[in-house]
PDB file of C-alpha atoms in Angstrom:
ATOM      1  CA  MET A   1     205.735  -7.985 125.214  1.00  0.00           C
ATOM      2  CA  LYS A   2     204.797  -8.159 121.544  1.00  0.00           C
ATOM      3  CA  VAL A   3     201.390  -6.756 120.580  1.00  0.00           C
ATOM      4  CA  VAL A   4     199.481  -8.412 117.718  1.00  0.00           C
ATOM      5  CA  ASP A   5     196.248  -6.999 116.244  1.00  0.00           C
ATOM      6  CA  LEU A   6     193.775  -9.852 115.692  1.00  0.00           C
ATOM      7  CA  SER A   7     190.757  -7.752 114.753  1.00  0.00           C
ATOM      8  CA  HIS A   8     188.802  -7.572 111.520  1.00  0.00           C
ATOM      9  CA  VAL A   9     188.529  -4.223 109.756  1.00  0.00           C
ATOM     10  CA  ILE A  10     185.161  -2.569 110.322  1.00  0.00           C
ATOM     11  CA  HIS A  11     183.350  -1.480 107.159  1.00  0.00           C
ATOM     12  CA  SER A  12     179.760  -1.179 105.982  1.00  0.00           C
ATOM     13  CA  GLU A  13     179.806  -4.409 103.943  1.00  0.00           C
ATOM     14  CA  MET A  14     181.442  -6.625 106.576  1.00  0.00           C
ATOM     15  CA  PRO A  15     179.927  -9.962 107.622  1.00  0.00           C
ATOM     16  CA  VAL A  16     177.631  -9.796 110.651  1.00  0.00           C
ATOM     17  CA  TYR A  17     175.783 -12.448 112.622  1.00  0.00           C
ATOM     18  CA  PRO A  18     172.645 -13.467 110.693  1.00  0.00           C
ATOM     19  CA  GLY A  19     169.781 -11.145 111.588  1.00  0.00           C
ATOM     20  CA  THR A  20     172.065  -8.314 112.709  1.00  0.00           C
ATOM     21  CA  GLU A  21     172.234  -5.111 110.674  1.00  0.00           C
ATOM     22  CA  GLN A  22     175.539  -4.240 109.045  1.00  0.00           C
ATOM     23  CA  PRO A  23     177.434  -1.175 110.268  1.00  0.00           C
ATOM     24  CA  LYS A  24     176.352   2.156 108.876  1.00  0.00           C
ATOM     25  CA  ILE A  25     179.224   4.521 108.192  1.00  0.00           C
ATOM     26  CA  VAL A  26     178.263   7.887 106.756  1.00  0.00           C
ATOM     27  CA  GLU A  27     180.174  11.058 106.125  1.00  0.00           C
ATOM     28  CA  ALA A  28     178.946  13.534 108.733  1.00  0.00           C
ATOM     29  CA  ASN A  29     181.364  16.387 108.115  1.00  0.00           C
ATOM     30  CA  THR A  30     183.737  17.249 105.277  1.00  0.00           C
ATOM     31  CA  HIS A  31     186.766  19.496 104.927  1.00  0.00           C
ATOM     32  CA  GLU A  32     185.015  21.443 102.167  1.00  0.00           C
ATOM     33  CA  LYS A  33     181.798  22.109 104.082  1.00  0.00           C
ATOM     34  CA  ASP A  34     182.890  22.080 107.734  1.00  0.00           C
ATOM     35  CA  GLY A  35     186.666  22.500 107.758  1.00  0.00           C
ATOM     36  CA  PHE A  36     187.170  19.008 109.201  1.00  0.00           C
ATOM     37  CA  THR A  37     186.164  15.457 108.407  1.00  0.00           C
ATOM     38  CA  GLU A  38     184.179  13.146 110.634  1.00  0.00           C
ATOM     39  CA  LYS A  39     182.175   9.936 110.189  1.00  0.00           C
ATOM     40  CA  LEU A  40     178.970   8.877 111.923  1.00  0.00           C
ATOM     41  CA  ILE A  41     179.196   5.184 112.773  1.00  0.00           C
ATOM     42  CA  SER A  42     176.253   3.079 113.898  1.00  0.00           C
ATOM     43  CA  MET A  43     176.698  -0.631 114.639  1.00  0.00           C
ATOM     44  CA  TYR A  44     175.884  -3.356 117.117  1.00  0.00           C
ATOM     45  CA  SER A  45     178.415  -3.926 119.883  1.00  0.00           C
ATOM     46  CA  HIS A  46     178.990  -7.495 118.720  1.00  0.00           C
ATOM     47  CA  THR A  47     179.998  -6.550 115.193  1.00  0.00           C
ATOM     48  CA  GLY A  48     183.305  -7.934 113.942  1.00  0.00           C
ATOM     49  CA  THR A  49     185.995  -8.740 116.470  1.00  0.00           C
ATOM     50  CA  HIS A  50     184.477  -8.011 119.853  1.00  0.00           C
ATOM     51  CA  MET A  51     184.553  -8.849 123.525  1.00  0.00           C
ATOM     52  CA  ASP A  52     181.706 -10.353 125.552  1.00  0.00           C
ATOM     53  CA  ALA A  53     181.493  -9.244 129.161  1.00  0.00           C
ATOM     54  CA  PRO A  54     179.572 -11.310 131.731  1.00  0.00           C
ATOM     55  CA  PHE A  55     176.674  -8.812 131.522  1.00  0.00           C
ATOM     56  CA  HIS A  56     176.142  -9.868 127.890  1.00  0.00           C
ATOM     57  CA  ILE A  57     174.480 -13.069 129.170  1.00  0.00           C
ATOM     58  CA  LEU A  58     174.253 -12.706 132.962  1.00  0.00           C
ATOM     59  CA  ALA A  59     171.931  -9.965 134.255  1.00  0.00           C
ATOM     60  CA  ASP A  60     174.057  -9.470 137.389  1.00  0.00           C
ATOM     61  CA  GLY A  61     177.378  -9.867 135.554  1.00  0.00           C
ATOM     62  CA  LYS A  62     180.095  -7.277 135.149  1.00  0.00           C
ATOM     63  CA  LYS A  63     180.199  -4.919 132.172  1.00  0.00           C
ATOM     64  CA  LEU A  64     183.454  -4.238 130.354  1.00  0.00           C
ATOM     65  CA  ASP A  65     183.803  -0.859 132.054  1.00  0.00           C
ATOM     66  CA  ASP A  66     183.531  -2.517 135.477  1.00  0.00           C
ATOM     67  CA  TYR A  67     186.971  -4.065 134.961  1.00  0.00           C
ATOM     68  CA  PRO A  68     190.308  -2.311 135.455  1.00  0.00           C
ATOM     69  CA  VAL A  69     192.200  -1.767 132.204  1.00  0.00           C
ATOM     70  CA  ASP A  70     194.749  -4.475 133.061  1.00  0.00           C
ATOM     71  CA  LYS A  71     191.949  -7.044 132.602  1.00  0.00           C
ATOM     72  CA  PHE A  72     192.442  -6.650 128.848  1.00  0.00           C
ATOM     73  CA  VAL A  73     196.181  -7.269 128.501  1.00  0.00           C
ATOM     74  CA  GLY A  74     198.403 -10.152 129.427  1.00  0.00           C
ATOM     75  CA  CYS A  75     200.195 -13.296 128.433  1.00  0.00           C
ATOM     76  CA  CYS A  76     198.484 -15.837 126.265  1.00  0.00           C
ATOM     77  CA  ARG A  77     198.876 -19.201 124.598  1.00  0.00           C
ATOM     78  CA  VAL A  78     197.320 -20.430 121.411  1.00  0.00           C
ATOM     79  CA  VAL A  79     195.982 -23.951 121.195  1.00  0.00           C
ATOM     80  CA  SER A  80     195.529 -25.115 117.624  1.00  0.00           C
ATOM     81  CA  VAL A  81     192.362 -27.069 117.028  1.00  0.00           C
ATOM     82  CA  SER A  82     192.428 -26.291 113.314  1.00  0.00           C
ATOM     83  CA  GLY A  83     190.662 -28.921 111.264  1.00  0.00           C
ATOM     84  CA  LYS A  84     188.578 -29.999 114.243  1.00  0.00           C
ATOM     85  CA  ASP A  85     184.951 -30.502 113.315  1.00  0.00           C
ATOM     86  CA  GLY A  86     182.264 -30.059 115.925  1.00  0.00           C
ATOM     87  CA  ILE A  87     183.139 -30.054 119.595  1.00  0.00           C
ATOM     88  CA  ILE A  88     186.459 -29.008 121.142  1.00  0.00           C
ATOM     89  CA  GLY A  89     186.790 -31.197 124.199  1.00  0.00           C
ATOM     90  CA  ILE A  90     189.107 -31.432 127.184  1.00  0.00           C
ATOM     91  CA  GLU A  91     191.512 -33.620 125.200  1.00  0.00           C
ATOM     92  CA  GLU A  92     192.186 -30.753 122.755  1.00  0.00           C
ATOM     93  CA  LEU A  93     193.244 -28.574 125.702  1.00  0.00           C
ATOM     94  CA  GLU A  94     195.893 -31.071 126.867  1.00  0.00           C
ATOM     95  CA  PRO A  95     198.788 -29.271 125.066  1.00  0.00           C
ATOM     96  CA  VAL A  96     198.236 -26.151 127.210  1.00  0.00           C
ATOM     97  CA  LYS A  97     196.879 -27.675 130.410  1.00  0.00           C
ATOM     98  CA  ASN A  98     200.263 -27.329 132.178  1.00  0.00           C
ATOM     99  CA  TYR A  99     200.407 -23.612 131.255  1.00  0.00           C
ATOM    100  CA  LEU A 100     196.918 -22.563 132.312  1.00  0.00           C
ATOM    101  CA  ASP A 101     198.019 -21.461 135.803  1.00  0.00           C
ATOM    102  CA  SER A 102     200.500 -18.987 134.308  1.00  0.00           C
ATOM    103  CA  LEU A 103     198.318 -17.550 131.525  1.00  0.00           C
ATOM    104  CA  ASP A 104     196.011 -14.583 131.296  1.00  0.00           C
ATOM    105  CA  PHE A 105     194.356 -15.555 128.010  1.00  0.00           C
ATOM    106  CA  LEU A 106     193.836 -18.705 126.012  1.00  0.00           C
ATOM    107  CA  ILE A 107     193.153 -18.400 122.296  1.00  0.00           C
ATOM    108  CA  LEU A 108     191.586 -21.219 120.325  1.00  0.00           C
ATOM    109  CA  ARG A 109     192.886 -21.330 116.765  1.00  0.00           C
ATOM    110  CA  THR A 110     190.171 -23.179 114.876  1.00  0.00           C
ATOM    111  CA  GLY A 111     191.146 -21.865 111.456  1.00  0.00           C
ATOM    112  CA  TRP A 112     187.533 -20.789 110.997  1.00  0.00           C
ATOM    113  CA  ASP A 113     188.571 -17.241 110.121  1.00  0.00           C
ATOM    114  CA  GLN A 114     189.379 -18.585 106.642  1.00  0.00           C
ATOM    115  CA  HIS A 115     185.590 -18.638 106.081  1.00  0.00           C
ATOM    116  CA  TRP A 116     185.180 -14.929 106.984  1.00  0.00           C
ATOM    117  CA  GLY A 117     183.046 -13.278 104.324  1.00  0.00           C
ATOM    118  CA  SER A 118     181.189 -16.447 103.317  1.00  0.00           C
ATOM    119  CA  GLN A 119     177.969 -17.981 104.611  1.00  0.00           C
ATOM    120  CA  ASP A 120     180.013 -20.998 105.820  1.00  0.00           C
ATOM    121  CA  TYR A 121     181.421 -18.773 108.576  1.00  0.00           C
ATOM    122  CA  PHE A 122     178.074 -18.856 110.399  1.00  0.00           C
ATOM    123  CA  LYS A 123     177.491 -22.618 110.496  1.00  0.00           C
ATOM    124  CA  ASN A 124     179.188 -25.760 111.767  1.00  0.00           C
ATOM    125  CA  TYR A 125     182.118 -23.893 113.332  1.00  0.00           C
ATOM    126  CA  PRO A 126     184.002 -25.704 116.141  1.00  0.00           C
ATOM    127  CA  VAL A 127     182.861 -24.852 119.684  1.00  0.00           C
ATOM    128  CA  LEU A 128     183.983 -25.757 123.194  1.00  0.00           C
ATOM    129  CA  SER A 129     182.250 -28.537 125.042  1.00  0.00           C
ATOM    130  CA  GLN A 130     180.669 -27.490 128.311  1.00  0.00           C
ATOM    131  CA  GLU A 131     183.173 -29.760 130.118  1.00  0.00           C
ATOM    132  CA  ALA A 132     186.111 -27.988 128.441  1.00  0.00           C
ATOM    133  CA  ALA A 133     184.610 -24.623 129.400  1.00  0.00           C
ATOM    134  CA  GLU A 134     184.227 -25.808 133.002  1.00  0.00           C
ATOM    135  CA  LEU A 135     187.885 -26.873 133.030  1.00  0.00           C
ATOM    136  CA  LEU A 136     188.991 -23.429 131.824  1.00  0.00           C
ATOM    137  CA  ALA A 137     186.747 -21.745 134.396  1.00  0.00           C
ATOM    138  CA  GLU A 138     188.759 -23.440 137.167  1.00  0.00           C
ATOM    139  CA  TYR A 139     191.804 -21.344 136.258  1.00  0.00           C
ATOM    140  CA  ASN A 140     192.357 -17.660 136.882  1.00  0.00           C
ATOM    141  CA  LEU A 141     192.220 -16.695 133.209  1.00  0.00           C
ATOM    142  CA  LYS A 142     191.206 -13.190 132.175  1.00  0.00           C
ATOM    143  CA  GLY A 143     189.710 -14.358 128.934  1.00  0.00           C
ATOM    144  CA  LEU A 144     189.197 -16.811 126.132  1.00  0.00           C
ATOM    145  CA  GLY A 145     189.541 -15.901 122.462  1.00  0.00           C
ATOM    146  CA  VAL A 146     188.360 -17.719 119.362  1.00  0.00           C
ATOM    147  CA  ASP A 147     188.611 -17.145 115.607  1.00  0.00           C
ATOM    148  CA  ALA A 148     184.961 -18.060 115.036  1.00  0.00           C
ATOM    149  CA  ILE A 149     181.625 -16.298 115.439  1.00  0.00           C
ATOM    150  CA  SER A 150     180.864 -17.788 118.870  1.00  0.00           C
ATOM    151  CA  VAL A 151     181.944 -20.243 121.552  1.00  0.00           C
ATOM    152  CA  ASP A 152     178.458 -21.805 121.423  1.00  0.00           C
ATOM    153  CA  PRO A 153     176.797 -23.433 118.418  1.00  0.00           C
ATOM    154  CA  ALA A 154     174.597 -21.268 116.189  1.00  0.00           C
ATOM    155  CA  GLY A 155     170.994 -21.520 117.273  1.00  0.00           C
ATOM    156  CA  ASN A 156     171.751 -22.721 120.829  1.00  0.00           C
ATOM    157  CA  PHE A 157     170.076 -19.908 122.731  1.00  0.00           C
ATOM    158  CA  GLN A 158     170.831 -21.504 126.114  1.00  0.00           C
ATOM    159  CA  LEU A 159     174.489 -20.453 125.535  1.00  0.00           C
ATOM    160  CA  PRO A 160     176.003 -22.971 127.983  1.00  0.00           C
ATOM    161  CA  VAL A 161     179.648 -22.203 127.179  1.00  0.00           C
ATOM    162  CA  HIS A 162     179.064 -18.453 127.415  1.00  0.00           C
ATOM    163  CA  ARG A 163     177.403 -18.982 130.808  1.00  0.00           C
ATOM    164  CA  VAL A 164     180.326 -21.019 132.168  1.00  0.00           C
ATOM    165  CA  ILE A 165     183.097 -18.733 130.890  1.00  0.00           C
ATOM    166  CA  LEU A 166     181.346 -15.464 131.693  1.00  0.00           C
ATOM    167  CA  GLY A 167     180.205 -16.883 135.045  1.00  0.00           C
ATOM    168  CA  ALA A 168     183.907 -17.212 135.917  1.00  0.00           C
ATOM    169  CA  GLU A 169     184.235 -13.453 135.198  1.00  0.00           C
ATOM    170  CA  MET A 170     186.345 -14.115 132.138  1.00  0.00           C
ATOM    171  CA  VAL A 171     185.771 -12.182 128.930  1.00  0.00           C
ATOM    172  CA  ILE A 172     185.186 -13.906 125.607  1.00  0.00           C
ATOM    173  CA  ILE A 173     186.812 -12.471 122.489  1.00  0.00           C
ATOM    174  CA  GLU A 174     185.088 -13.628 119.302  1.00  0.00           C
ATOM    175  CA  ASN A 175     185.766 -13.214 115.574  1.00  0.00           C
ATOM    176  CA  LEU A 176     189.531 -13.035 115.914  1.00  0.00           C
ATOM    177  CA  THR A 177     191.582 -13.233 112.734  1.00  0.00           C
ATOM    178  CA  THR A 178     195.118 -14.324 111.841  1.00  0.00           C
ATOM    179  CA  VAL A 179     195.596 -16.021 115.207  1.00  0.00           C
ATOM    180  CA  GLN A 180     198.650 -17.799 113.806  1.00  0.00           C
ATOM    181  CA  GLN A 181     200.505 -14.481 114.233  1.00  0.00           C
ATOM    182  CA  VAL A 182     200.215 -14.871 118.009  1.00  0.00           C
ATOM    183  CA  ALA A 183     201.464 -18.451 117.893  1.00  0.00           C
ATOM    184  CA  ASP A 184     204.406 -17.306 115.755  1.00  0.00           C
ATOM    185  CA  ALA A 185     205.168 -14.387 118.124  1.00  0.00           C
ATOM    186  CA  ILE A 186     205.190 -16.715 121.134  1.00  0.00           C
ATOM    187  CA  GLU A 187     207.698 -18.982 119.413  1.00  0.00           C
ATOM    188  CA  ASP A 188     210.026 -16.036 118.540  1.00  0.00           C
TER     189      ASP A 188
END
């Protein structure tokens, strides 16, 4: 199995969801003063590339540490919906529909990571329709990944797609980057 890192680098000036504080990274110990170096890091759990557990939205849902470690590894497919504006519907999932029974993860490649670092990243990004989320919830997937800030539209505090996906005990991985690397690795 080939492993591909799809996470953004964490730093104190990185983009964060509007209204969220940026990470604070301070030098806590130095070689000169303490004989070792160490940083104190303070940040929200949904900073940068992160994983949503059911408990994020569902009060009785599982937390990440409730899952066995094998929940977080497995086979995946990438479905390219790059250039898609607005809603990602069931029809965009057709190319992978025959594979869903054999997958652990599905990654949506929207191409939105190209906006990382700009204000455009936080608005008008493609999101799943509730019907597409319900289709995915019928399969035994471990998780769904996306290279955008969320699977629900900004400002929709009902979070219908989160509720469907997390209600199926899947995890959601948001803010992925360079998803094309996974697609390329699968083709190798």
